[in-house]
Amino acid sequence: MEVAANEAFDVYRELYYEGGVGSVYFWDLDDDGFAGVVLLKKGITPGSKNSGGWDSIHVFEATDRGRTCHYKLTSTVILHLSTGSEVLGDMDLSGNMTRQIEADMPIEGDASHVANVGRLVEDMELKMRNLLQEVYFGKAKDVVSELRSIQPLSETNRDRSAHRNMISSMMK
């Protein structure tokens, strides 16, 4: 089952990460079940002015319940972004996020476990990526915009002057 999971997640990694590395490991639990971990890693241009890395760690437990299986998935994403330019300076943004989900899913054999875990990991990564994109990066963009304008000072002064002229002409 571990070999099949590695093959399946190798396809997943190529489709969603377009490279990177990944591994899947399984182990038996003391009760009627097993556990495993899905590890995915993708990095870009380490050591250059623009670099980054995405690490996904998905730990799961699976407990058989007859024709269904109870899965508990704990996922952590660790993200690091670094960029720099002579005009704007350097910026480093790093963080991690952990989420957990439990689900009961039908099984018909070992292949069902690989498909079920794959579905859970895929859904969790999509949710976490969207949350990072919308909440964290959106908030970071808002904060940076409040702290520093990218627009040159001459353009800002021109816009303020035009704004003042418009207001004064409306008051006449």
Short mmCIF file of N, CA and C in Angstrom, two decimals:
data_model
loop_
_atom_site.label_atom_id
_atom_site.label_comp_id
_atom_site.label_asym_id
_atom_site.label_seq_id
_atom_site.Cartn_x
_atom_site.Cartn_y
_atom_site.Cartn_z
N MET A 1 0.83 -1.19 0.00
CA MET A 1 0.00 0.00 0.00
C MET A 1 0.88 1.26 0.00
N GLU A 2 1.99 1.22 0.72
CA GLU A 2 2.90 2.37 0.77
C GLU A 2 3.48 2.67 -0.61
N VAL A 3 3.82 1.62 -1.36
CA VAL A 3 4.36 1.81 -2.71
C VAL A 3 3.30 2.45 -3.61
N ALA A 4 2.06 1.97 -3.54
CA ALA A 4 0.97 2.54 -4.34
C ALA A 4 0.73 4.00 -3.97
N ALA A 5 0.81 4.32 -2.69
CA ALA A 5 0.61 5.70 -2.24
C ALA A 5 1.73 6.60 -2.76
N ASN A 6 2.96 6.12 -2.73
CA ASN A 6 4.07 6.91 -3.26
C ASN A 6 3.91 7.16 -4.76
N GLU A 7 3.45 6.16 -5.49
CA GLU A 7 3.22 6.33 -6.93
C GLU A 7 2.10 7.34 -7.18
N ALA A 8 1.02 7.24 -6.42
CA ALA A 8 -0.11 8.16 -6.59
C ALA A 8 0.29 9.59 -6.24
N PHE A 9 0.99 9.78 -5.15
CA PHE A 9 1.38 11.13 -4.75
C PHE A 9 2.51 11.68 -5.61
N ASP A 10 3.23 10.82 -6.31
CA ASP A 10 4.21 11.30 -7.27
C ASP A 10 3.50 11.99 -8.43
N VAL A 11 2.39 11.40 -8.88
CA VAL A 11 1.58 12.02 -9.93
C VAL A 11 0.97 13.33 -9.41
N TYR A 12 0.44 13.30 -8.20
CA TYR A 12 -0.14 14.50 -7.56
C TYR A 12 0.90 15.62 -7.49
N ARG A 13 2.10 15.27 -7.05
CA ARG A 13 3.18 16.27 -6.91
C ARG A 13 3.52 16.90 -8.26
N GLU A 14 3.60 16.09 -9.30
CA GLU A 14 3.90 16.63 -10.63
C GLU A 14 2.78 17.54 -11.12
N LEU A 15 1.53 17.15 -10.88
CA LEU A 15 0.40 17.95 -11.35
C LEU A 15 0.28 19.27 -10.61
N TYR A 16 0.41 19.24 -9.30
CA TYR A 16 0.17 20.44 -8.49
C TYR A 16 1.43 21.25 -8.20
N TYR A 17 2.57 20.61 -8.13
CA TYR A 17 3.80 21.30 -7.76
C TYR A 17 4.74 21.51 -8.94
N GLU A 18 4.51 20.79 -10.03
CA GLU A 18 5.37 20.86 -11.21
C GLU A 18 6.83 20.67 -10.83
N GLY A 19 7.09 19.65 -10.06
CA GLY A 19 8.44 19.36 -9.60
C GLY A 19 8.45 19.16 -8.10
N GLY A 20 9.58 19.44 -7.50
CA GLY A 20 9.70 19.26 -6.06
C GLY A 20 9.97 17.80 -5.71
N VAL A 21 9.85 17.49 -4.44
CA VAL A 21 10.06 16.13 -3.97
C VAL A 21 8.93 15.74 -3.03
N GLY A 22 8.72 14.46 -2.88
CA GLY A 22 7.68 13.98 -1.99
C GLY A 22 7.90 12.54 -1.59
N SER A 23 7.35 12.18 -0.45
CA SER A 23 7.42 10.80 0.04
C SER A 23 6.19 10.50 0.89
N VAL A 24 5.82 9.23 0.91
CA VAL A 24 4.71 8.77 1.74
C VAL A 24 5.22 7.59 2.56
N TYR A 25 4.92 7.60 3.85
CA TYR A 25 5.32 6.52 4.76
C TYR A 25 4.11 6.06 5.55
N PHE A 26 3.99 4.74 5.75
CA PHE A 26 2.91 4.15 6.54
C PHE A 26 3.50 3.39 7.72
N TRP A 27 2.72 3.26 8.79
CA TRP A 27 3.09 2.39 9.91
C TRP A 27 1.83 1.88 10.58
N ASP A 28 1.94 0.73 11.24
CA ASP A 28 0.80 0.12 11.93
C ASP A 28 0.58 0.78 13.28
N LEU A 29 -0.68 0.85 13.68
CA LEU A 29 -1.04 1.34 15.01
C LEU A 29 -1.33 0.14 15.91
N ASP A 30 -1.38 0.36 17.19
CA ASP A 30 -1.64 -0.73 18.14
C ASP A 30 -3.04 -1.30 17.99
N ASP A 31 -4.01 -0.45 17.65
CA ASP A 31 -5.40 -0.92 17.50
C ASP A 31 -5.64 -1.36 16.05
N ASP A 32 -6.89 -1.36 15.63
CA ASP A 32 -7.26 -1.80 14.28
C ASP A 32 -7.07 -0.67 13.27
N GLY A 33 -5.86 -0.34 12.98
CA GLY A 33 -5.66 0.72 12.01
C GLY A 33 -4.20 0.93 11.68
N PHE A 34 -3.98 1.98 10.92
CA PHE A 34 -2.62 2.34 10.54
C PHE A 34 -2.54 3.86 10.45
N ALA A 35 -1.35 4.36 10.33
CA ALA A 35 -1.13 5.79 10.20
C ALA A 35 -0.10 6.02 9.10
N GLY A 36 0.05 7.26 8.73
CA GLY A 36 1.02 7.57 7.70
C GLY A 36 1.28 9.06 7.62
N VAL A 37 2.21 9.39 6.77
CA VAL A 37 2.54 10.79 6.54
C VAL A 37 2.81 10.98 5.05
N VAL A 38 2.31 12.10 4.53
CA VAL A 38 2.57 12.51 3.16
C VAL A 38 3.40 13.78 3.25
N LEU A 39 4.60 13.75 2.68
CA LEU A 39 5.52 14.88 2.73
C LEU A 39 5.73 15.42 1.32
N LEU A 40 5.52 16.72 1.14
CA LEU A 40 5.71 17.36 -0.16
C LEU A 40 6.54 18.62 0.03
N LYS A 41 7.48 18.84 -0.86
CA LYS A 41 8.37 20.00 -0.74
C LYS A 41 8.66 20.56 -2.12
N LYS A 42 8.58 21.89 -2.22
CA LYS A 42 8.93 22.57 -3.47
C LYS A 42 9.66 23.85 -3.12
N GLY A 43 10.80 24.06 -3.73
CA GLY A 43 11.57 25.27 -3.51
C GLY A 43 11.90 25.92 -4.84
N ILE A 44 12.11 27.23 -4.80
CA ILE A 44 12.50 27.94 -6.02
C ILE A 44 13.76 28.76 -5.75
N THR A 45 14.64 28.74 -6.69
CA THR A 45 15.89 29.50 -6.72
C THR A 45 16.48 29.85 -5.36
N PRO A 46 16.92 28.87 -4.60
CA PRO A 46 17.55 29.20 -3.32
C PRO A 46 18.84 29.98 -3.53
N GLY A 47 19.06 30.98 -2.67
CA GLY A 47 20.27 31.77 -2.73
C GLY A 47 20.21 32.98 -3.63
N SER A 48 19.18 33.09 -4.47
CA SER A 48 19.07 34.27 -5.32
C SER A 48 18.25 35.34 -4.61
N LYS A 49 18.03 36.46 -5.28
CA LYS A 49 17.26 37.56 -4.68
C LYS A 49 15.79 37.17 -4.46
N ASN A 50 15.26 36.31 -5.31
CA ASN A 50 13.89 35.84 -5.16
C ASN A 50 13.92 34.34 -4.90
N SER A 51 13.49 33.94 -3.73
CA SER A 51 13.49 32.51 -3.41
C SER A 51 12.28 32.20 -2.54
N GLY A 52 11.99 30.94 -2.44
CA GLY A 52 10.85 30.55 -1.62
C GLY A 52 10.78 29.05 -1.47
N GLY A 53 9.94 28.63 -0.55
CA GLY A 53 9.76 27.21 -0.32
C GLY A 53 8.40 26.92 0.26
N TRP A 54 7.84 25.80 -0.13
CA TRP A 54 6.55 25.32 0.37
C TRP A 54 6.78 23.90 0.86
N ASP A 55 6.50 23.66 2.12
CA ASP A 55 6.60 22.32 2.70
C ASP A 55 5.23 21.92 3.23
N SER A 56 4.72 20.79 2.79
CA SER A 56 3.46 20.26 3.29
C SER A 56 3.73 18.98 4.06
N ILE A 57 3.16 18.90 5.25
CA ILE A 57 3.28 17.70 6.09
C ILE A 57 1.86 17.27 6.44
N HIS A 58 1.45 16.11 5.97
CA HIS A 58 0.10 15.60 6.21
C HIS A 58 0.21 14.29 6.98
N VAL A 59 -0.14 14.30 8.25
CA VAL A 59 -0.11 13.10 9.09
C VAL A 59 -1.54 12.60 9.24
N PHE A 60 -1.74 11.31 9.00
CA PHE A 60 -3.10 10.77 9.09
C PHE A 60 -3.14 9.48 9.89
N GLU A 61 -4.32 9.23 10.47
CA GLU A 61 -4.63 7.95 11.11
C GLU A 61 -5.85 7.39 10.41
N ALA A 62 -5.85 6.09 10.21
CA ALA A 62 -6.98 5.42 9.58
C ALA A 62 -7.42 4.26 10.47
N THR A 63 -8.70 4.26 10.84
CA THR A 63 -9.25 3.20 11.69
C THR A 63 -10.40 2.53 10.94
N ASP A 64 -10.24 1.23 10.65
CA ASP A 64 -11.28 0.49 9.93
C ASP A 64 -12.53 0.34 10.78
N ARG A 65 -13.69 0.52 10.12
CA ARG A 65 -14.99 0.34 10.77
C ARG A 65 -15.90 -0.44 9.83
N GLY A 66 -15.50 -1.64 9.50
CA GLY A 66 -16.31 -2.46 8.60
C GLY A 66 -16.15 -2.01 7.16
N ARG A 67 -17.23 -1.51 6.59
CA ARG A 67 -17.19 -1.06 5.20
C ARG A 67 -16.74 0.40 5.05
N THR A 68 -16.50 1.03 6.17
CA THR A 68 -15.99 2.41 6.14
C THR A 68 -14.70 2.50 6.95
N CYS A 69 -14.05 3.61 6.80
CA CYS A 69 -12.82 3.86 7.56
C CYS A 69 -12.89 5.30 8.08
N HIS A 70 -12.47 5.46 9.32
CA HIS A 70 -12.43 6.79 9.93
C HIS A 70 -11.01 7.33 9.78
N TYR A 71 -10.91 8.49 9.12
CA TYR A 71 -9.61 9.12 8.89
C TYR A 71 -9.51 10.40 9.72
N LYS A 72 -8.36 10.59 10.32
CA LYS A 72 -8.06 11.85 10.99
C LYS A 72 -6.79 12.40 10.33
N LEU A 73 -6.91 13.59 9.73
CA LEU A 73 -5.79 14.20 9.01
C LEU A 73 -5.38 15.49 9.70
N THR A 74 -4.10 15.62 9.97
CA THR A 74 -3.53 16.86 10.50
C THR A 74 -2.52 17.36 9.47
N SER A 75 -2.76 18.54 8.92
CA SER A 75 -1.91 19.08 7.86
C SER A 75 -1.23 20.36 8.31
N THR A 76 0.03 20.47 7.97
CA THR A 76 0.80 21.69 8.24
C THR A 76 1.47 22.13 6.96
N VAL A 77 1.36 23.41 6.65
CA VAL A 77 2.06 24.01 5.53
C VAL A 77 3.05 25.02 6.10
N ILE A 78 4.29 24.92 5.66
CA ILE A 78 5.33 25.87 6.05
C ILE A 78 5.76 26.60 4.78
N LEU A 79 5.66 27.92 4.81
CA LEU A 79 5.91 28.73 3.63
C LEU A 79 6.99 29.76 3.92
N HIS A 80 7.91 29.92 2.99
CA HIS A 80 8.95 30.95 3.12
C HIS A 80 9.11 31.64 1.77
N LEU A 81 9.02 32.96 1.77
CA LEU A 81 9.23 33.76 0.57
C LEU A 81 10.25 34.84 0.87
N SER A 82 11.15 35.06 -0.06
CA SER A 82 12.16 36.09 0.10
C SER A 82 12.35 36.77 -1.25
N THR A 83 12.33 38.10 -1.24
CA THR A 83 12.52 38.85 -2.47
C THR A 83 13.29 40.12 -2.15
N GLY A 84 13.92 40.65 -3.14
CA GLY A 84 14.67 41.88 -2.92
C GLY A 84 14.94 42.59 -4.22
N SER A 85 14.98 43.91 -4.13
CA SER A 85 15.35 44.73 -5.27
C SER A 85 16.05 45.98 -4.75
N GLU A 86 16.84 46.60 -5.61
CA GLU A 86 17.56 47.80 -5.19
C GLU A 86 16.60 48.94 -4.90
N VAL A 87 15.48 49.00 -5.62
CA VAL A 87 14.52 50.09 -5.45
C VAL A 87 13.70 49.93 -4.18
N LEU A 88 13.17 48.74 -3.94
CA LEU A 88 12.25 48.53 -2.82
C LEU A 88 12.89 47.90 -1.59
N GLY A 89 14.06 47.32 -1.73
CA GLY A 89 14.70 46.67 -0.59
C GLY A 89 14.36 45.20 -0.51
N ASP A 90 14.68 44.61 0.63
CA ASP A 90 14.47 43.18 0.84
C ASP A 90 13.21 42.92 1.65
N MET A 91 12.58 41.78 1.39
CA MET A 91 11.41 41.37 2.15
C MET A 91 11.47 39.86 2.37
N ASP A 92 11.25 39.45 3.59
CA ASP A 92 11.14 38.04 3.93
C ASP A 92 9.78 37.81 4.57
N LEU A 93 9.08 36.81 4.10
CA LEU A 93 7.78 36.46 4.65
C LEU A 93 7.78 34.96 4.90
N SER A 94 7.59 34.57 6.13
CA SER A 94 7.58 33.15 6.48
C SER A 94 6.45 32.88 7.46
N GLY A 95 5.95 31.68 7.41
CA GLY A 95 4.90 31.32 8.36
C GLY A 95 4.49 29.87 8.18
N ASN A 96 3.62 29.44 9.07
CA ASN A 96 3.09 28.09 8.96
C ASN A 96 1.64 28.09 9.39
N MET A 97 0.94 27.09 8.95
CA MET A 97 -0.48 26.94 9.24
C MET A 97 -0.76 25.46 9.45
N THR A 98 -1.55 25.14 10.46
CA THR A 98 -1.93 23.76 10.73
C THR A 98 -3.45 23.66 10.79
N ARG A 99 -3.99 22.68 10.14
CA ARG A 99 -5.44 22.43 10.15
C ARG A 99 -5.67 20.94 10.34
N GLN A 100 -6.86 20.61 10.85
CA GLN A 100 -7.19 19.21 11.12
C GLN A 100 -8.60 18.92 10.61
N ILE A 101 -8.80 17.69 10.14
CA ILE A 101 -10.13 17.27 9.68
C ILE A 101 -10.28 15.78 9.98
N GLU A 102 -11.53 15.38 10.22
CA GLU A 102 -11.86 13.97 10.39
C GLU A 102 -12.97 13.63 9.41
N ALA A 103 -12.92 12.41 8.86
CA ALA A 103 -13.93 12.00 7.89
C ALA A 103 -14.08 10.48 7.91
N ASP A 104 -15.32 10.03 7.69
CA ASP A 104 -15.62 8.62 7.49
C ASP A 104 -15.85 8.42 6.00
N MET A 105 -15.12 7.47 5.41
CA MET A 105 -15.21 7.25 3.97
C MET A 105 -15.32 5.76 3.68
N PRO A 106 -16.04 5.39 2.59
CA PRO A 106 -16.19 3.97 2.26
C PRO A 106 -14.88 3.36 1.77
N ILE A 107 -14.70 2.07 2.05
CA ILE A 107 -13.51 1.35 1.58
C ILE A 107 -13.92 0.03 0.96
N GLU A 108 -13.13 -0.40 -0.04
CA GLU A 108 -13.34 -1.70 -0.68
C GLU A 108 -12.03 -2.45 -0.81
N GLY A 109 -11.04 -2.05 -0.07
CA GLY A 109 -9.71 -2.67 -0.15
C GLY A 109 -8.63 -1.63 0.06
N ASP A 110 -7.38 -2.08 -0.05
CA ASP A 110 -6.26 -1.19 0.19
C ASP A 110 -6.21 0.01 -0.76
N ALA A 111 -6.59 -0.21 -2.01
CA ALA A 111 -6.57 0.89 -2.99
C ALA A 111 -7.51 2.02 -2.57
N SER A 112 -8.59 1.67 -1.88
CA SER A 112 -9.53 2.69 -1.39
C SER A 112 -8.85 3.63 -0.40
N HIS A 113 -7.97 3.08 0.44
CA HIS A 113 -7.27 3.92 1.41
C HIS A 113 -6.40 4.96 0.71
N VAL A 114 -5.69 4.55 -0.33
CA VAL A 114 -4.83 5.48 -1.07
C VAL A 114 -5.67 6.58 -1.70
N ALA A 115 -6.79 6.20 -2.32
CA ALA A 115 -7.67 7.19 -2.94
C ALA A 115 -8.28 8.12 -1.90
N ASN A 116 -8.72 7.57 -0.78
CA ASN A 116 -9.35 8.40 0.26
C ASN A 116 -8.35 9.39 0.87
N VAL A 117 -7.16 8.91 1.20
CA VAL A 117 -6.15 9.81 1.75
C VAL A 117 -5.77 10.87 0.71
N GLY A 118 -5.66 10.45 -0.53
CA GLY A 118 -5.36 11.40 -1.61
C GLY A 118 -6.40 12.50 -1.71
N ARG A 119 -7.66 12.11 -1.63
CA ARG A 119 -8.75 13.09 -1.70
C ARG A 119 -8.70 14.05 -0.51
N LEU A 120 -8.48 13.50 0.68
CA LEU A 120 -8.40 14.35 1.88
C LEU A 120 -7.23 15.33 1.80
N VAL A 121 -6.07 14.85 1.38
CA VAL A 121 -4.89 15.72 1.27
C VAL A 121 -5.12 16.79 0.20
N GLU A 122 -5.66 16.39 -0.94
CA GLU A 122 -5.92 17.35 -2.02
C GLU A 122 -6.88 18.45 -1.56
N ASP A 123 -7.97 18.07 -0.92
CA ASP A 123 -8.94 19.06 -0.43
C ASP A 123 -8.32 19.97 0.62
N MET A 124 -7.55 19.40 1.53
CA MET A 124 -6.93 20.19 2.59
C MET A 124 -5.91 21.17 2.02
N GLU A 125 -5.09 20.73 1.08
CA GLU A 125 -4.10 21.63 0.49
C GLU A 125 -4.78 22.77 -0.26
N LEU A 126 -5.86 22.48 -0.95
CA LEU A 126 -6.59 23.53 -1.67
C LEU A 126 -7.14 24.56 -0.69
N LYS A 127 -7.76 24.09 0.39
CA LYS A 127 -8.30 25.01 1.40
C LYS A 127 -7.20 25.86 2.02
N MET A 128 -6.09 25.22 2.36
CA MET A 128 -4.99 25.95 3.01
C MET A 128 -4.34 26.94 2.05
N ARG A 129 -4.19 26.56 0.79
CA ARG A 129 -3.61 27.47 -0.19
C ARG A 129 -4.51 28.68 -0.39
N ASN A 130 -5.81 28.45 -0.51
CA ASN A 130 -6.75 29.56 -0.67
C ASN A 130 -6.75 30.47 0.55
N LEU A 131 -6.69 29.88 1.73
CA LEU A 131 -6.65 30.67 2.96
C LEU A 131 -5.38 31.52 3.02
N LEU A 132 -4.25 30.93 2.66
CA LEU A 132 -3.00 31.70 2.61
C LEU A 132 -3.10 32.84 1.60
N GLN A 133 -3.63 32.53 0.43
CA GLN A 133 -3.74 33.52 -0.64
C GLN A 133 -4.64 34.68 -0.25
N GLU A 134 -5.83 34.37 0.24
CA GLU A 134 -6.82 35.40 0.52
C GLU A 134 -6.55 36.14 1.82
N VAL A 135 -6.32 35.41 2.88
CA VAL A 135 -6.22 36.03 4.19
C VAL A 135 -4.81 36.56 4.46
N TYR A 136 -3.84 35.68 4.43
CA TYR A 136 -2.49 36.07 4.83
C TYR A 136 -1.83 37.01 3.83
N PHE A 137 -1.84 36.66 2.54
CA PHE A 137 -1.20 37.54 1.57
C PHE A 137 -2.00 38.81 1.36
N GLY A 138 -3.32 38.69 1.40
CA GLY A 138 -4.16 39.89 1.29
C GLY A 138 -3.89 40.85 2.43
N LYS A 139 -3.80 40.32 3.64
CA LYS A 139 -3.52 41.15 4.82
C LYS A 139 -2.12 41.75 4.74
N ALA A 140 -1.14 40.95 4.33
CA ALA A 140 0.23 41.46 4.20
C ALA A 140 0.29 42.58 3.17
N LYS A 141 -0.44 42.44 2.07
CA LYS A 141 -0.48 43.48 1.05
C LYS A 141 -1.10 44.75 1.61
N ASP A 142 -2.18 44.63 2.36
CA ASP A 142 -2.81 45.80 2.98
C ASP A 142 -1.87 46.51 3.94
N VAL A 143 -1.17 45.74 4.76
CA VAL A 143 -0.25 46.32 5.74
C VAL A 143 0.89 47.05 5.04
N VAL A 144 1.48 46.41 4.03
CA VAL A 144 2.59 47.03 3.30
C VAL A 144 2.11 48.30 2.60
N SER A 145 0.92 48.27 2.02
CA SER A 145 0.38 49.46 1.36
C SER A 145 0.17 50.60 2.33
N GLU A 146 -0.22 50.29 3.56
CA GLU A 146 -0.39 51.33 4.58
C GLU A 146 0.95 51.88 5.05
N LEU A 147 1.97 51.04 5.08
CA LEU A 147 3.27 51.46 5.58
C LEU A 147 4.09 52.24 4.56
N ARG A 148 4.00 51.83 3.30
CA ARG A 148 4.85 52.46 2.30
C ARG A 148 4.18 52.42 0.95
N SER A 149 4.20 53.58 0.28
CA SER A 149 3.66 53.68 -1.06
C SER A 149 4.72 53.28 -2.07
N ILE A 150 4.31 52.59 -3.09
CA ILE A 150 5.23 52.22 -4.17
C ILE A 150 5.34 53.37 -5.17
N GLN A 151 4.31 54.20 -5.21
CA GLN A 151 4.26 55.32 -6.12
C GLN A 151 5.35 56.34 -5.77
N PRO A 152 6.08 56.87 -6.76
CA PRO A 152 7.10 57.88 -6.47
C PRO A 152 6.50 59.11 -5.79
N LEU A 153 7.29 59.79 -4.98
CA LEU A 153 6.84 60.94 -4.22
C LEU A 153 6.33 62.05 -5.13
N SER A 154 6.95 62.25 -6.29
CA SER A 154 6.51 63.31 -7.22
C SER A 154 5.08 63.04 -7.70
N GLU A 155 4.75 61.77 -7.97
CA GLU A 155 3.39 61.44 -8.39
C GLU A 155 2.40 61.63 -7.25
N THR A 156 2.80 61.27 -6.04
CA THR A 156 1.94 61.44 -4.87
C THR A 156 1.65 62.91 -4.64
N ASN A 157 2.68 63.77 -4.73
CA ASN A 157 2.48 65.22 -4.55
C ASN A 157 1.60 65.78 -5.65
N ARG A 158 1.77 65.32 -6.89
CA ARG A 158 0.93 65.78 -8.00
C ARG A 158 -0.53 65.40 -7.76
N ASP A 159 -0.76 64.16 -7.30
CA ASP A 159 -2.13 63.71 -7.02
C ASP A 159 -2.75 64.51 -5.89
N ARG A 160 -1.98 64.79 -4.84
CA ARG A 160 -2.50 65.59 -3.72
C ARG A 160 -2.85 67.01 -4.18
N SER A 161 -2.00 67.58 -5.02
CA SER A 161 -2.25 68.93 -5.53
C SER A 161 -3.53 68.95 -6.37
N ALA A 162 -3.69 67.97 -7.24
CA ALA A 162 -4.91 67.89 -8.06
C ALA A 162 -6.13 67.71 -7.18
N HIS A 163 -6.01 66.92 -6.13
CA HIS A 163 -7.11 66.70 -5.19
C HIS A 163 -7.48 68.00 -4.48
N ARG A 164 -6.47 68.75 -4.01
CA ARG A 164 -6.72 70.04 -3.34
C ARG A 164 -7.39 71.02 -4.29
N ASN A 165 -6.91 71.09 -5.54
CA ASN A 165 -7.50 72.00 -6.53
C ASN A 165 -8.96 71.65 -6.79
N MET A 166 -9.26 70.36 -6.87
CA MET A 166 -10.64 69.93 -7.12
C MET A 166 -11.53 70.32 -5.95
N ILE A 167 -11.07 70.09 -4.74
CA ILE A 167 -11.85 70.43 -3.54
C ILE A 167 -12.08 71.93 -3.46
N SER A 168 -11.03 72.73 -3.71
CA SER A 168 -11.18 74.19 -3.62
C SER A 168 -12.11 74.72 -4.70
N SER A 169 -12.08 74.13 -5.90
CA SER A 169 -12.99 74.59 -6.96
C SER A 169 -14.44 74.21 -6.66
N MET A 170 -14.64 73.12 -5.94
CA MET A 170 -16.01 72.72 -5.58
C MET A 170 -16.57 73.61 -4.48
N MET A 171 -15.70 74.23 -3.67
CA MET A 171 -16.15 75.05 -2.56
C MET A 171 -16.48 76.47 -3.01
N LYS A 172 -16.13 76.86 -4.21
CA LYS A 172 -16.39 78.22 -4.70
C LYS A 172 -17.81 78.40 -5.14
#
